[in-house]
Coordinates of C-alpha atoms and ligand atoms in Angstrom, one line a residue:
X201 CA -4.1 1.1 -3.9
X202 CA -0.5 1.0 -2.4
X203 CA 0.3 2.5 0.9
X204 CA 4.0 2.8 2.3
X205 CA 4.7 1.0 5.1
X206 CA 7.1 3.1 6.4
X207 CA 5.5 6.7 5.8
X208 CA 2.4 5.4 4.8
X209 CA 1.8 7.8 1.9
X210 CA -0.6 6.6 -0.4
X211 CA 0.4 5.9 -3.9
X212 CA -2.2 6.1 -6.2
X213 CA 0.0 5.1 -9.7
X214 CA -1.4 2.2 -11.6
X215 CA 2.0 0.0 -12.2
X216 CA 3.1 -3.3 -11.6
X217 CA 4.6 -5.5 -8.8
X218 CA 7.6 -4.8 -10.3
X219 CA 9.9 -1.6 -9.5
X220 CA 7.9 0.8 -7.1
X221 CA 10.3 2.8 -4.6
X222 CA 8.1 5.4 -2.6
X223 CA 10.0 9.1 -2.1
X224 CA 11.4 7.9 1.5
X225 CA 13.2 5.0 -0.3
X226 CA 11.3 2.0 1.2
X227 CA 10.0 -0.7 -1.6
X228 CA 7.7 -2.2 1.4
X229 CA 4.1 -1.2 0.6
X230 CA 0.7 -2.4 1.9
X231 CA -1.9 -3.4 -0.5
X232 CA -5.2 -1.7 0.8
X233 CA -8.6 -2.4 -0.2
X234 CA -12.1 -0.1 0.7
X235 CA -13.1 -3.2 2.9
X236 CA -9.5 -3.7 4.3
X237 CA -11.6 -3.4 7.9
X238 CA -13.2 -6.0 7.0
X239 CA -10.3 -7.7 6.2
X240 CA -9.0 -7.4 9.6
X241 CA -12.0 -8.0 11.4
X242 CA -12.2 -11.4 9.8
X243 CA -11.7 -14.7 12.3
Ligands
ZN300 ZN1 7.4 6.1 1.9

């Protein structure tokens, strides 16, 4: 699951690295896991 970075809405399409533009125009996206807090608590 994708997540803009700039407006951080969700985008739940299944497509490749390739080509993704979110509605606000930013490409930047976060790739968020269900354990992404684990993720972060990780040292
Ligand atoms: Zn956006």
């Amino acid at each position: 699951m994708y997540k803009c970075i700039r407006c951080a809405r969700p985008l739940e399409k299944s497509f490749g690295t390739a080509e993704i533009e979110c509605e606000c125009g930013s490409r930047v996206f976060i790739k968020e896991r269900q354990n992404i807090e684990k993720t972060i608590i990780a040292r």
